[in-house]
Amino acid sequence: MFGELKQDLEAGIASSDEDPETHYNLGIAFREMGLLDEAIGELQKAYQAFDRGHPFPQIMQTYTWLAQCFLEKGVPEAAVRWYEKALSVNGIDGETRTALNYELASAYEAAGDRQAALKRFTEVYGSNIDYRDVAERIKALKS
């Protein structure tokens, strides 16, 4: 079944290789099926098409999906890169910035970079003292 789905989707993608929307949707579908490598490959293609100038309104979501996939694969260092890219997107609101900083801090912590994690958790704490378990995370990192 997976082989047939992939063939059908790849046939459609051949004509839309530069369509970030198609790659994005395929990446999400693969992730939901637990196929992380395939999901990462498709989401990276969406990013590459966007990077080559193809408009794509879900680019920040693409970055966060990539980060989540890398975290699930046990590669938090790669997740850090994608959360940082998500934070660099113009026009994100304060609540989204807070959430991204929290996720970035968690990725830094998973990668063993306690200092960077503490810095990002402190940014979250500074903008919303009650955000999730940020106060406890800071306390744990300081001890």
XYZ file of C-alpha atoms in Angstrom:
143
model
C 0.000 0.000 0.000
C 2.786 2.429 0.900
C 4.577 1.647 -2.370
C 1.459 2.418 -4.392
C 0.855 5.664 -2.506
C 4.439 6.736 -3.023
C 4.305 5.911 -6.763
C 1.072 7.840 -7.212
C 2.395 10.813 -5.305
C 5.761 10.797 -7.072
C 4.011 10.705 -10.442
C 2.138 13.838 -9.470
C 5.251 15.471 -8.056
C 7.282 14.953 -11.218
C 5.328 17.748 -12.838
C 5.308 19.890 -9.713
C 8.871 19.500 -8.456
C 8.971 23.166 -7.562
C 5.627 23.133 -5.740
C 6.375 23.494 -2.026
C 2.726 22.834 -1.103
C 2.828 19.341 -2.596
C 6.074 18.454 -0.820
C 4.768 19.918 2.440
C 1.558 17.869 2.325
C 3.455 14.730 1.388
C 5.914 15.332 4.226
C 3.110 15.619 6.752
C 1.465 12.459 5.403
C 4.736 10.539 5.704
C 5.257 11.792 9.257
C 1.763 10.678 10.238
C 2.630 7.230 8.870
C 5.799 7.202 10.982
C 8.083 7.447 7.937
C 10.394 10.108 9.337
C 13.154 9.936 6.711
C 10.643 10.317 3.898
C 8.886 13.122 5.780
C 12.150 14.973 6.301
C 13.067 14.589 2.637
C 9.752 16.017 1.449
C 9.738 18.864 3.959
C 13.291 19.754 2.944
C 12.138 19.834 -0.693
C 9.373 22.261 0.317
C 11.973 24.465 1.998
C 14.311 24.263 -1.003
C 11.531 25.283 -3.401
C 10.692 28.211 -1.125
C 14.377 29.106 -0.914
C 14.486 29.221 -4.730
C 11.751 31.841 -4.738
C 8.501 29.886 -4.855
C 5.960 31.544 -2.551
C 4.788 29.386 0.316
C 2.774 30.730 3.274
C 3.393 27.682 5.508
C 7.181 28.012 5.599
C 7.307 28.465 9.373
C 5.210 25.324 9.842
C 7.592 23.515 7.491
C 10.503 24.486 9.732
C 8.723 23.327 12.881
C 7.656 20.012 11.296
C 11.279 19.432 10.285
C 12.421 20.193 13.821
C 9.870 17.786 15.287
C 10.896 15.028 12.873
C 14.548 15.448 13.814
C 13.663 15.366 17.510
C 11.724 12.146 16.973
C 14.750 10.693 15.173
C 16.948 11.599 18.145
C 18.896 14.360 16.365
C 18.136 17.454 18.468
C 21.099 19.343 16.992
C 19.354 19.359 13.613
C 16.073 20.351 15.270
C 17.801 23.420 16.732
C 18.648 24.622 13.216
C 15.020 24.425 12.071
C 13.584 26.101 15.175
C 16.080 28.935 14.696
C 14.959 29.290 11.071
C 11.328 29.385 12.232
C 12.179 32.201 14.642
C 13.717 34.176 11.775
C 10.462 34.265 9.786
C 9.176 37.825 9.500
C 5.872 38.770 11.045
C 5.409 36.058 13.680
C 3.366 37.152 16.661
C 4.542 37.211 20.269
C 2.684 34.071 21.301
C 4.193 32.077 18.435
C 7.650 33.479 19.227
C 7.236 32.362 22.852
C 6.213 28.853 21.771
C 9.124 28.598 19.329
C 11.608 29.762 21.958
C 10.268 27.143 24.359
C 10.619 24.376 21.757
C 14.090 25.635 20.814
C 15.121 25.609 24.478
C 13.866 22.033 24.804
C 15.858 21.031 21.714
C 18.993 22.673 23.105
C 18.451 20.817 26.372
C 18.033 17.514 24.513
C 21.260 18.270 22.627
C 23.072 18.800 25.939
C 23.562 22.562 25.560
C 22.325 23.624 28.976
C 23.528 27.224 28.655
C 21.658 27.853 25.387
C 18.586 26.085 26.795
C 18.657 28.290 29.895
C 18.969 31.424 27.758
C 15.912 30.507 25.634
C 13.831 29.366 28.605
C 14.664 32.699 30.268
C 13.381 34.546 27.187
C 10.128 32.593 27.464
C 9.926 33.327 31.189
C 10.491 37.023 30.497
C 7.569 37.162 28.094
C 5.173 34.811 29.920
C 6.007 33.705 33.446
C 3.190 31.122 33.378
C 4.096 29.483 30.059
C 3.893 25.697 30.444
C 6.535 24.503 32.936
C 9.141 27.145 32.083
C 9.850 28.145 35.695
C 10.555 24.527 36.651
C 12.748 24.009 33.571
C 14.833 27.064 34.472
C 15.153 25.924 38.080
C 16.285 22.448 36.968
C 18.871 23.875 34.581
C 20.285 26.202 37.243
C 20.776 23.403 39.778
